C-alpha cells in the first residue's frame, strides 16, 4: 500500500450500536484501501464480535500506535483502548459505552493534532449514552471542536445529489433564530465554499435558505429576519467574489440543488437541512465537520440500536464516509 495515501483514524462509535459492524464491514471493502490507510481507534474484542456476527474472518490486530500498523488485505489495525466489557449488551444505552466512545474520539483527535493521521472518520455515537458516561456534548461536531480547541465549526451533510451546510445545528428552533446573525451566516458560507472548492469545484454556486416560509415573502411572514440576518451576509460574500444567492425559500432550494443549480445549500437550522438530505440520500449520506484543523467525516445515521448486533446494518454510508475522508485529506507527504 502506497505511503502517500492519507492515514485515516476510524473511531468505532458506541460499542452497543452498529458502529463495530459498519466499521468492520467498511474496512473489508477493497475500495477503501485503494484510497486511504485506515487505523481504527476502538475495542479489538468488540470488533472481533462484530466480525463473527457478519460472518467475516479478518485479522483484527491490536496495535499501540499508528507507526505499528501494517496495511495488508484482510487486516484491520486497531489502537485498542480496551474499555468495553466482554458481555456488553447490543442495542442498549450504556454509560460505559458512552464513555468509551468519547475516548475513541479523544485519541483520534490527539493523533490528528500530532500529525500522525491526516483525517478522522467516525462511526455513530449515542448522545444519551455519551451524557450518561459523563460527557454532555450534543454530538461529534461539538465534541471535536472542543477537543481541537476550535470555537466555531459547521456541519455539512453530503449525498450524491445535494450538499448542505448548517448555520446552526443542535439547539432549539427559537434559540437558533436568535443565534443567526450576518457574521455567523457569512462565516458558515465561507467554510462551505472552501470545502466545496477542495472537493474539486472551482467556483461553487451556493444557495442560501431563508428562515421564514417563502423566505419571508418580502416581509409578509416573520419579522424581517431575512433582511437583517441574511441579506447583509450575502452582500458581503458576493462583494468578495463568492457566488452566494438568496435568501431562497427552503421548500424550493433543495429541488433546485437536486436538478443541478447549486453545489451547496446553506440551511439556517437543523431540520431545515437534515430532512431533505435524508430523504434524498440517507443510505449514502456523509456528515462532514467543516472548520476543524483536520478533516472529519461520518456516517449520516445513528447507532440503530434496534438492529445492532444482528449483522443487518448497511455499510454503504461508512464506505462513502471513508471515501470522502480520503478525498478531502492531504497526503502525509504534503508538509
Short mmCIF file of the C-alpha atoms (twelve columns), coordinates in Angstrom:
data_MODEL
# 
_entry.id   MODEL 
# 
loop_
_atom_site.group_PDB 
_atom_site.id 
_atom_site.type_symbol 
_atom_site.label_atom_id 
_atom_site.label_alt_id 
_atom_site.label_comp_id 
_atom_site.label_asym_id 
_atom_site.label_seq_id 
_atom_site.Cartn_x 
_atom_site.Cartn_y 
_atom_site.Cartn_z 
_atom_site.pdbx_PDB_model_num 
ATOM 1   C CA . UNK A 1   0.000   0.000   0.000   1 
ATOM 2   C CA . UNK A 2   1.377   3.385   -1.020  1 
ATOM 3   C CA . UNK A 3   2.837   5.620   1.685   1 
ATOM 4   C CA . UNK A 4   1.340   8.680   0.012   1 
ATOM 5   C CA . UNK A 5   -2.204  7.613   0.902   1 
ATOM 6   C CA . UNK A 6   -3.642  9.542   3.879   1 
ATOM 7   C CA . UNK A 7   -3.868  7.759   7.213   1 
ATOM 8   C CA . UNK A 8   -7.441  7.967   8.494   1 
ATOM 9   C CA . UNK A 9   -8.316  7.386   12.150  1 
ATOM 10  C CA . UNK A 10  -11.610 5.478   12.227  1 
ATOM 11  C CA . UNK A 11  -13.436 5.776   15.552  1 
ATOM 12  C CA . UNK A 12  -15.611 2.752   16.352  1 
ATOM 13  C CA . UNK A 13  -18.526 4.748   17.790  1 
ATOM 14  C CA . UNK A 14  -20.837 3.450   20.508  1 
ATOM 15  C CA . UNK A 15  -19.939 -0.188  21.051  1 
ATOM 16  C CA . UNK A 16  -23.559 -1.127  21.795  1 
ATOM 17  C CA . UNK A 17  -24.748 0.180   18.430  1 
ATOM 18  C CA . UNK A 18  -23.987 -0.672  14.813  1 
ATOM 19  C CA . UNK A 19  -20.635 1.129   14.902  1 
ATOM 20  C CA . UNK A 20  -18.484 -2.004  15.276  1 
ATOM 21  C CA . UNK A 21  -20.370 -3.774  12.476  1 
ATOM 22  C CA . UNK A 22  -20.204 -0.925  9.952   1 
ATOM 23  C CA . UNK A 23  -16.558 -0.343  10.836  1 
ATOM 24  C CA . UNK A 24  -15.586 -3.958  10.148  1 
ATOM 25  C CA . UNK A 25  -17.811 -4.183  7.074   1 
ATOM 26  C CA . UNK A 26  -16.464 -0.987  5.528   1 
ATOM 27  C CA . UNK A 27  -12.839 -1.890  6.184   1 
ATOM 28  C CA . UNK A 28  -13.304 -5.175  4.337   1 
ATOM 29  C CA . UNK A 29  -14.299 -3.198  1.227   1 
ATOM 30  C CA . UNK A 30  -11.348 -3.186  -1.153  1 
ATOM 31  C CA . UNK A 31  -12.160 0.285   -2.478  1 
ATOM 32  C CA . UNK A 32  -11.387 1.781   0.933   1 
ATOM 33  C CA . UNK A 33  -7.825  0.513   0.981   1 
ATOM 34  C CA . UNK A 34  -7.249  1.811   -2.533  1 
ATOM 35  C CA . UNK A 35  -7.832  5.336   -1.226  1 
ATOM 36  C CA . UNK A 36  -6.503  5.513   2.343   1 
ATOM 37  C CA . UNK A 37  -4.712  3.735   5.180   1 
ATOM 38  C CA . UNK A 38  -7.307  3.241   7.938   1 
ATOM 39  C CA . UNK A 39  -6.449  2.776   11.603  1 
ATOM 40  C CA . UNK A 40  -9.347  2.064   13.966  1 
ATOM 41  C CA . UNK A 41  -9.471  3.605   17.419  1 
ATOM 42  C CA . UNK A 42  -11.745 1.371   19.448  1 
ATOM 43  C CA . UNK A 43  -12.019 -2.017  21.105  1 
ATOM 44  C CA . UNK A 44  -10.455 -5.004  19.338  1 
ATOM 45  C CA . UNK A 45  -12.551 -7.593  21.180  1 
ATOM 46  C CA . UNK A 46  -15.809 -5.849  20.222  1 
ATOM 47  C CA . UNK A 47  -14.695 -5.652  16.593  1 
ATOM 48  C CA . UNK A 48  -13.988 -9.395  16.650  1 
ATOM 49  C CA . UNK A 49  -17.523 -9.965  17.958  1 
ATOM 50  C CA . UNK A 50  -18.857 -7.793  15.124  1 
ATOM 51  C CA . UNK A 51  -16.831 -9.733  12.560  1 
ATOM 52  C CA . UNK A 52  -18.317 -13.010 13.799  1 
ATOM 53  C CA . UNK A 53  -21.812 -11.524 13.525  1 
ATOM 54  C CA . UNK A 54  -21.028 -10.541 9.927   1 
ATOM 55  C CA . UNK A 55  -19.641 -13.989 9.170   1 
ATOM 56  C CA . UNK A 56  -16.244 -12.485 8.342   1 
ATOM 57  C CA . UNK A 57  -12.774 -13.572 9.419   1 
ATOM 58  C CA . UNK A 58  -10.431 -10.590 9.161   1 
ATOM 59  C CA . UNK A 59  -7.210  -10.352 11.131  1 
ATOM 60  C CA . UNK A 60  -8.044  -7.754  13.791  1 
ATOM 61  C CA . UNK A 61  -4.648  -6.674  15.060  1 
ATOM 62  C CA . UNK A 62  -4.284  -4.635  18.255  1 
ATOM 63  C CA . UNK A 63  -1.523  -2.041  17.915  1 
ATOM 64  C CA . UNK A 64  -0.072  0.546   20.293  1 
ATOM 65  C CA . UNK A 65  0.486   3.335   17.777  1 
ATOM 66  C CA . UNK A 66  -0.087  4.352   14.172  1 
ATOM 67  C CA . UNK A 67  3.561   3.548   13.488  1 
ATOM 68  C CA . UNK A 68  2.847   -0.080  14.401  1 
ATOM 69  C CA . UNK A 69  0.157   -0.502  11.756  1 
ATOM 70  C CA . UNK A 70  0.746   -2.983  8.943   1 
ATOM 71  C CA . UNK A 71  -1.552  -2.470  5.973   1 
ATOM 72  C CA . UNK A 72  -2.471  -5.657  4.178   1 
ATOM 73  C CA . UNK A 73  -5.633  -7.190  2.672   1 
ATOM 74  C CA . UNK A 74  -7.859  -8.735  5.335   1 
ATOM 75  C CA . UNK A 75  -6.105  -6.987  8.224   1 
ATOM 76  C CA . UNK A 76  -7.759  -4.356  10.434  1 
ATOM 77  C CA . UNK A 77  -5.371  -2.312  12.591  1 
ATOM 78  C CA . UNK A 78  -6.863  -1.231  15.927  1 
ATOM 79  C CA . UNK A 79  -5.468  1.079   18.574  1 
ATOM 80  C CA . UNK A 80  -7.162  -0.940  21.293  1 
ATOM 81  C CA . UNK A 81  -8.330  1.090   24.280  1 
ATOM 82  C CA . UNK A 82  -9.941  -1.994  25.854  1 
ATOM 83  C CA . UNK A 83  -12.724 -0.056  27.565  1 
ATOM 84  C CA . UNK A 84  -15.707 -2.341  26.941  1 
ATOM 85  C CA . UNK A 85  -16.729 -5.405  28.983  1 
ATOM 86  C CA . UNK A 86  -16.983 -8.673  27.057  1 
ATOM 87  C CA . UNK A 87  -20.660 -9.035  27.945  1 
ATOM 88  C CA . UNK A 88  -21.772 -5.531  26.859  1 
ATOM 89  C CA . UNK A 89  -25.327 -5.950  25.513  1 
ATOM 90  C CA . UNK A 90  -26.097 -4.903  21.968  1 
ATOM 91  C CA . UNK A 91  -28.788 -2.301  21.410  1 
ATOM 92  C CA . UNK A 92  -28.961 -0.780  24.899  1 
ATOM 93  C CA . UNK A 93  -27.906 2.615   26.212  1 
ATOM 94  C CA . UNK A 94  -24.757 2.140   28.288  1 
ATOM 95  C CA . UNK A 95  -22.768 4.724   30.240  1 
ATOM 96  C CA . UNK A 96  -19.676 2.536   29.798  1 
ATOM 97  C CA . UNK A 97  -20.108 2.507   26.016  1 
ATOM 98  C CA . UNK A 98  -20.777 6.251   26.008  1 
ATOM 99  C CA . UNK A 99  -17.591 6.953   27.936  1 
ATOM 100 C CA . UNK A 100 -15.616 4.640   25.658  1 
ATOM 101 C CA . UNK A 101 -16.988 6.370   22.550  1 
ATOM 102 C CA . UNK A 102 -15.783 9.696   23.939  1 
ATOM 103 C CA . UNK A 103 -12.261 8.333   24.449  1 
ATOM 104 C CA . UNK A 104 -12.113 6.906   20.916  1 
ATOM 105 C CA . UNK A 105 -12.757 10.408  19.570  1 
ATOM 106 C CA . UNK A 106 -10.339 11.965  22.054  1 
ATOM 107 C CA . UNK A 107 -7.487  9.686   20.987  1 
ATOM 108 C CA . UNK A 108 -8.256  10.201  17.301  1 
ATOM 109 C CA . UNK A 109 -8.179  13.973  17.833  1 
ATOM 110 C CA . UNK A 110 -4.835  13.735  19.599  1 
ATOM 111 C CA . UNK A 111 -3.424  11.683  16.729  1 
ATOM 112 C CA . UNK A 112 -4.695  14.251  14.236  1 
ATOM 113 C CA . UNK A 113 -3.299  17.216  16.167  1 
ATOM 114 C CA . UNK A 114 0.061   15.433  16.368  1 
ATOM 115 C CA . UNK A 115 0.057   14.909  12.602  1 
ATOM 116 C CA . UNK A 116 0.006   11.109  12.867  1 
ATOM 117 C CA . UNK A 117 -3.252  10.863  10.910  1 
ATOM 118 C CA . UNK A 118 -4.492  13.152  8.152   1 
ATOM 119 C CA . UNK A 119 -8.227  12.663  8.716   1 
ATOM 120 C CA . UNK A 120 -10.867 11.246  11.046  1 
ATOM 121 C CA . UNK A 121 -13.871 9.123   10.099  1 
ATOM 122 C CA . UNK A 122 -16.383 8.426   12.859  1 
ATOM 123 C CA . UNK A 123 -18.923 5.660   13.357  1 
ATOM 124 C CA . UNK A 124 -22.062 6.819   15.207  1 
ATOM 125 C CA . UNK A 125 -22.222 7.523   18.919  1 
ATOM 126 C CA . UNK A 126 -25.308 7.787   21.102  1 
ATOM 127 C CA . UNK A 127 -25.941 11.172  22.722  1 
ATOM 128 C CA . UNK A 128 -27.809 9.694   25.710  1 
ATOM 129 C CA . UNK A 129 -25.004 7.219   26.373  1 
ATOM 130 C CA . UNK A 130 -22.375 9.936   25.915  1 
ATOM 131 C CA . UNK A 131 -24.102 12.076  28.522  1 
ATOM 132 C CA . UNK A 132 -24.555 9.102   30.863  1 
ATOM 133 C CA . UNK A 133 -20.818 8.481   30.544  1 
ATOM 134 C CA . UNK A 134 -20.086 11.979  31.833  1 
ATOM 135 C CA . UNK A 135 -19.597 13.824  28.542  1 
ATOM 136 C CA . UNK A 136 -22.540 16.181  27.879  1 
ATOM 137 C CA . UNK A 137 -21.826 17.099  24.263  1 
ATOM 138 C CA . UNK A 138 -24.686 17.321  21.736  1 
ATOM 139 C CA . UNK A 139 -22.731 15.280  19.187  1 
ATOM 140 C CA . UNK A 140 -19.475 14.693  17.333  1 
ATOM 141 C CA . UNK A 141 -19.369 18.200  15.857  1 
ATOM 142 C CA . UNK A 142 -19.290 19.977  19.207  1 
ATOM 143 C CA . UNK A 143 -17.068 17.327  20.804  1 
ATOM 144 C CA . UNK A 144 -14.417 17.596  18.090  1 
ATOM 145 C CA . UNK A 145 -14.469 21.394  18.236  1 
ATOM 146 C CA . UNK A 146 -13.842 21.162  21.998  1 
ATOM 147 C CA . UNK A 147 -11.052 18.603  21.663  1 
ATOM 148 C CA . UNK A 148 -9.226  20.538  18.937  1 
ATOM 149 C CA . UNK A 149 -9.656  23.943  20.556  1 
ATOM 150 C CA . UNK A 150 -11.782 25.427  17.755  1 
ATOM 151 C CA . UNK A 151 -14.508 27.845  18.781  1 
ATOM 152 C CA . UNK A 152 -16.715 27.559  15.703  1 
ATOM 153 C CA . UNK A 153 -17.237 24.775  13.160  1 
ATOM 154 C CA . UNK A 154 -20.024 23.834  10.778  1 
ATOM 155 C CA . UNK A 155 -21.856 20.617  9.966   1 
ATOM 156 C CA . UNK A 156 -22.087 19.697  6.294   1 
ATOM 157 C CA . UNK A 157 -24.204 16.810  5.010   1 
ATOM 158 C CA . UNK A 158 -23.212 15.325  1.681   1 
ATOM 159 C CA . UNK A 159 -25.156 12.989  -0.599  1 
ATOM 160 C CA . UNK A 160 -24.650 12.134  -4.274  1 
ATOM 161 C CA . UNK A 161 -27.447 14.627  -5.054  1 
ATOM 162 C CA . UNK A 162 -27.130 17.517  -2.602  1 
ATOM 163 C CA . UNK A 163 -24.656 19.013  -0.136  1 
ATOM 164 C CA . UNK A 164 -25.938 21.204  2.704   1 
ATOM 165 C CA . UNK A 165 -24.126 23.171  5.400   1 
ATOM 166 C CA . UNK A 166 -25.875 24.354  8.560   1 
ATOM 167 C CA . UNK A 167 -25.672 27.778  10.172  1 
ATOM 168 C CA . UNK A 168 -26.999 26.298  13.441  1 
ATOM 169 C CA . UNK A 169 -27.438 22.660  14.437  1 
ATOM 170 C CA . UNK A 170 -28.135 21.143  17.832  1 
ATOM 171 C CA . UNK A 171 -30.137 23.877  19.542  1 
ATOM 172 C CA . UNK A 172 -33.854 24.587  19.797  1 
ATOM 173 C CA . UNK A 173 -35.570 26.441  16.985  1 
ATOM 174 C CA . UNK A 174 -36.222 29.622  18.983  1 
ATOM 175 C CA . UNK A 175 -32.582 29.683  20.109  1 
ATOM 176 C CA . UNK A 176 -31.406 29.020  16.563  1 
ATOM 177 C CA . UNK A 177 -33.269 32.028  15.151  1 
ATOM 178 C CA . UNK A 178 -31.858 34.205  17.931  1 
ATOM 179 C CA . UNK A 179 -28.318 32.995  17.213  1 
ATOM 180 C CA . UNK A 180 -28.417 33.591  13.461  1 
ATOM 181 C CA . UNK A 181 -26.760 36.883  12.523  1 
ATOM 182 C CA . UNK A 182 -24.910 38.170  9.428   1 
ATOM 183 C CA . UNK A 183 -21.429 37.334  10.712  1 
ATOM 184 C CA . UNK A 184 -22.333 33.725  11.507  1 
ATOM 185 C CA . UNK A 185 -24.065 33.289  8.145   1 
ATOM 186 C CA . UNK A 186 -21.063 34.729  6.317   1 
ATOM 187 C CA . UNK A 187 -18.536 32.562  8.162   1 
ATOM 188 C CA . UNK A 188 -20.633 29.443  7.551   1 
ATOM 189 C CA . UNK A 189 -20.871 30.121  3.828   1 
ATOM 190 C CA . UNK A 190 -17.123 30.732  3.625   1 
ATOM 191 C CA . UNK A 191 -16.386 27.413  5.342   1 
ATOM 192 C CA . UNK A 192 -18.715 25.637  2.934   1 
ATOM 193 C CA . UNK A 193 -17.244 27.443  -0.060  1 
ATOM 194 C CA . UNK A 194 -13.722 26.369  0.910   1 
ATOM 195 C CA . UNK A 195 -14.789 22.752  1.448   1 
ATOM 196 C CA . UNK A 196 -16.538 22.528  -1.929  1 
ATOM 197 C CA . UNK A 197 -13.519 24.036  -3.661  1 
ATOM 198 C CA . UNK A 198 -11.259 21.435  -2.007  1 
ATOM 199 C CA . UNK A 199 -13.515 18.745  -3.457  1 
ATOM 200 C CA . UNK A 200 -12.729 19.992  -6.962  1 
ATOM 201 C CA . UNK A 201 -15.390 22.619  -7.801  1 
ATOM 202 C CA . UNK A 202 -13.521 25.811  -8.679  1 
ATOM 203 C CA . UNK A 203 -16.464 28.226  -8.474  1 
ATOM 204 C CA . UNK A 204 -19.261 26.683  -6.397  1 
ATOM 205 C CA . UNK A 205 -22.785 28.059  -6.681  1 
ATOM 206 C CA . UNK A 206 -24.247 28.402  -3.196  1 
ATOM 207 C CA . UNK A 207 -27.944 28.715  -2.411  1 
ATOM 208 C CA . UNK A 208 -28.721 30.324  0.950   1 
ATOM 209 C CA . UNK A 209 -32.074 29.456  2.543   1 
ATOM 210 C CA . UNK A 210 -34.265 31.959  4.302   1 
ATOM 211 C CA . UNK A 211 -35.656 31.460  7.788   1 
ATOM 212 C CA . UNK A 212 -39.365 32.028  7.274   1 
ATOM 213 C CA . UNK A 213 -41.792 30.409  4.812   1 
ATOM 214 C CA . UNK A 214 -41.185 31.724  1.284   1 
ATOM 215 C CA . UNK A 215 -38.051 33.442  2.656   1 
ATOM 216 C CA . UNK A 216 -40.332 35.946  4.351   1 
ATOM 217 C CA . UNK A 217 -42.320 36.859  1.206   1 
ATOM 218 C CA . UNK A 218 -40.949 40.426  1.266   1 
ATOM 219 C CA . UNK A 219 -41.849 40.910  4.911   1 
ATOM 220 C CA . UNK A 220 -45.229 39.174  4.859   1 
ATOM 221 C CA . UNK A 221 -44.007 36.323  7.111   1 
ATOM 222 C CA . UNK A 222 -41.857 36.796  10.175  1 
ATOM 223 C CA . UNK A 223 -40.271 39.968  11.468  1 
ATOM 224 C CA . UNK A 224 -37.792 40.858  8.751   1 
ATOM 225 C CA . UNK A 225 -35.240 38.192  9.723   1 
ATOM 226 C CA . UNK A 226 -34.107 37.658  6.137   1 
ATOM 227 C CA . UNK A 227 -33.312 41.354  5.638   1 
ATOM 228 C CA . UNK A 228 -31.483 41.794  8.916   1 
ATOM 229 C CA . UNK A 229 -29.774 38.424  9.398   1 
ATOM 230 C CA . UNK A 230 -29.059 37.029  5.918   1 
ATOM 231 C CA . UNK A 231 -29.078 39.716  3.204   1 
ATOM 232 C CA . UNK A 232 -26.040 41.617  4.618   1 
ATOM 233 C CA . UNK A 233 -24.013 38.405  4.684   1 
ATOM 234 C CA . UNK A 234 -24.864 37.589  1.068   1 
ATOM 235 C CA . UNK A 235 -23.899 41.111  0.016   1 
ATOM 236 C CA . UNK A 236 -20.502 40.786  1.733   1 
ATOM 237 C CA . UNK A 237 -19.870 37.372  0.203   1 
ATOM 238 C CA . UNK A 238 -20.781 38.473  -3.311  1 
ATOM 239 C CA . UNK A 239 -18.560 41.533  -2.959  1 
ATOM 240 C CA . UNK A 240 -15.730 39.088  -2.253  1 
ATOM 241 C CA . UNK A 241 -16.440 37.051  -5.396  1 
ATOM 242 C CA . UNK A 242 -18.342 34.168  -3.755  1 
ATOM 243 C CA . UNK A 243 -21.402 33.103  -5.736  1 
ATOM 244 C CA . UNK A 244 -23.913 33.057  -2.862  1 
ATOM 245 C CA . UNK A 245 -27.562 33.531  -3.826  1 
ATOM 246 C CA . UNK A 246 -30.643 34.128  -1.725  1 
ATOM 247 C CA . UNK A 247 -32.340 34.207  0.643   1 
ATOM 248 C CA . UNK A 248 -34.171 31.336  -1.061  1 
ATOM 249 C CA . UNK A 249 -37.436 29.701  0.003   1 
ATOM 250 C CA . UNK A 250 -36.262 26.495  1.653   1 
ATOM 251 C CA . UNK A 251 -39.100 24.472  0.134   1 
ATOM 252 C CA . UNK A 252 -37.697 25.045  -3.376  1 
ATOM 253 C CA . UNK A 253 -33.973 25.415  -2.663  1 
ATOM 254 C CA . UNK A 254 -33.393 21.681  -2.367  1 
ATOM 255 C CA . UNK A 255 -35.332 20.968  -5.558  1 
ATOM 256 C CA . UNK A 256 -33.126 23.450  -7.394  1 
ATOM 257 C CA . UNK A 257 -29.983 21.867  -5.947  1 
ATOM 258 C CA . UNK A 258 -31.247 18.414  -6.877  1 
ATOM 259 C CA . UNK A 259 -31.540 19.397  -10.527 1 
ATOM 260 C CA . UNK A 260 -28.026 20.846  -10.504 1 
ATOM 261 C CA . UNK A 261 -28.485 24.581  -9.954  1 
ATOM 262 C CA . UNK A 262 -26.353 24.670  -6.800  1 
ATOM 263 C CA . UNK A 263 -23.340 22.758  -5.490  1 
ATOM 264 C CA . UNK A 264 -24.182 23.700  -1.894  1 
ATOM 265 C CA . UNK A 265 -27.275 24.720  0.053   1 
ATOM 266 C CA . UNK A 266 -26.963 26.699  3.293   1 
ATOM 267 C CA . UNK A 267 -29.621 25.722  5.856   1 
ATOM 268 C CA . UNK A 268 -30.378 28.040  8.738   1 
ATOM 269 C CA . UNK A 269 -31.267 25.359  11.289  1 
ATOM 270 C CA . UNK A 270 -31.053 21.603  11.859  1 
ATOM 271 C CA . UNK A 271 -34.305 20.227  10.455  1 
ATOM 272 C CA . UNK A 272 -34.354 22.625  7.511   1 
ATOM 273 C CA . UNK A 273 -31.271 20.863  6.173   1 
ATOM 274 C CA . UNK A 274 -31.490 17.379  7.617   1 
ATOM 275 C CA . UNK A 275 -34.987 16.491  6.446   1 
ATOM 276 C CA . UNK A 276 -34.457 16.987  2.705   1 
ATOM 277 C CA . UNK A 277 -30.983 15.455  2.761   1 
ATOM 278 C CA . UNK A 278 -32.147 12.286  4.476   1 
ATOM 279 C CA . UNK A 279 -34.988 11.885  2.009   1 
ATOM 280 C CA . UNK A 280 -32.564 12.327  -0.877  1 
ATOM 281 C CA . UNK A 281 -29.787 10.037  0.264   1 
ATOM 282 C CA . UNK A 282 -29.537 8.748   3.838   1 
ATOM 283 C CA . UNK A 283 -28.054 5.400   2.730   1 
ATOM 284 C CA . UNK A 284 -25.090 7.103   1.086   1 
ATOM 285 C CA . UNK A 285 -25.106 10.263  3.205   1 
ATOM 286 C CA . UNK A 286 -21.962 11.571  4.860   1 
ATOM 287 C CA . UNK A 287 -21.602 14.076  7.681   1 
ATOM 288 C CA . UNK A 288 -18.565 16.363  7.324   1 
ATOM 289 C CA . UNK A 289 -17.322 18.710  10.039  1 
ATOM 290 C CA . UNK A 290 -16.000 21.858  8.354   1 
ATOM 291 C CA . UNK A 291 -13.619 24.260  10.064  1 
ATOM 292 C CA . UNK A 292 -11.543 21.819  12.125  1 
ATOM 293 C CA . UNK A 293 -7.748  21.676  11.697  1 
ATOM 294 C CA . UNK A 294 -8.292  18.157  10.311  1 
ATOM 295 C CA . UNK A 295 -10.942 16.723  8.005   1 
ATOM 296 C CA . UNK A 296 -13.650 14.709  9.739   1 
ATOM 297 C CA . UNK A 297 -16.354 12.687  8.069   1 
ATOM 298 C CA . UNK A 298 -19.030 10.421  9.492   1 
ATOM 299 C CA . UNK A 299 -21.938 8.238   8.531   1 
ATOM 300 C CA . UNK A 300 -25.232 10.100  8.305   1 
ATOM 301 C CA . UNK A 301 -27.131 7.646   10.511  1 
ATOM 302 C CA . UNK A 302 -27.362 6.850   14.183  1 
ATOM 303 C CA . UNK A 303 -26.447 3.893   16.360  1 
ATOM 304 C CA . UNK A 304 -29.546 1.939   15.193  1 
ATOM 305 C CA . UNK A 305 -29.944 0.074   18.484  1 
ATOM 306 C CA . UNK A 306 -32.944 -1.767  17.024  1 
ATOM 307 C CA . UNK A 307 -30.711 -3.754  14.651  1 
ATOM 308 C CA . UNK A 308 -27.347 -3.612  16.469  1 
ATOM 309 C CA . UNK A 309 -25.703 -6.998  16.779  1 
ATOM 310 C CA . UNK A 310 -27.811 -8.583  14.027  1 
ATOM 311 C CA . UNK A 311 -25.498 -8.107  11.043  1 
ATOM 312 C CA . UNK A 312 -28.196 -6.175  9.167   1 
ATOM 313 C CA . UNK A 313 -26.554 -2.732  9.218   1 
ATOM 314 C CA . UNK A 314 -25.825 -1.208  5.801   1 
ATOM 315 C CA . UNK A 315 -22.142 -0.301  5.444   1 
ATOM 316 C CA . UNK A 316 -22.655 1.948   2.406   1 
ATOM 317 C CA . UNK A 317 -22.602 5.220   4.346   1 
ATOM 318 C CA . UNK A 318 -19.411 4.215   6.186   1 
ATOM 319 C CA . UNK A 319 -17.687 3.295   2.921   1 
ATOM 320 C CA . UNK A 320 -18.715 6.657   1.461   1 
ATOM 321 C CA . UNK A 321 -17.572 8.489   4.606   1 
ATOM 322 C CA . UNK A 322 -14.145 6.870   4.303   1 
ATOM 323 C CA . UNK A 323 -14.019 7.707   0.596   1 
ATOM 324 C CA . UNK A 324 -14.728 11.372  1.257   1 
ATOM 325 C CA . UNK A 325 -12.295 11.486  4.193   1 
ATOM 326 C CA . UNK A 326 -9.589  10.184  1.871   1 
ATOM 327 C CA . UNK A 327 -10.582 12.603  -0.894  1 
ATOM 328 C CA . UNK A 328 -10.535 15.662  1.362   1 
ATOM 329 C CA . UNK A 329 -7.469  14.757  3.466   1 
ATOM 330 C CA . UNK A 330 -3.965  15.742  2.383   1 
ATOM 331 C CA . UNK A 331 -1.263  13.209  1.626   1 
ATOM 332 C CA . UNK A 332 1.144   12.696  4.561   1 
ATOM 333 C CA . UNK A 333 3.929   13.603  2.112   1 
ATOM 334 C CA . UNK A 334 2.453   17.110  1.657   1 
ATOM 335 C CA . UNK A 335 4.097   19.018  4.501   1 
# 
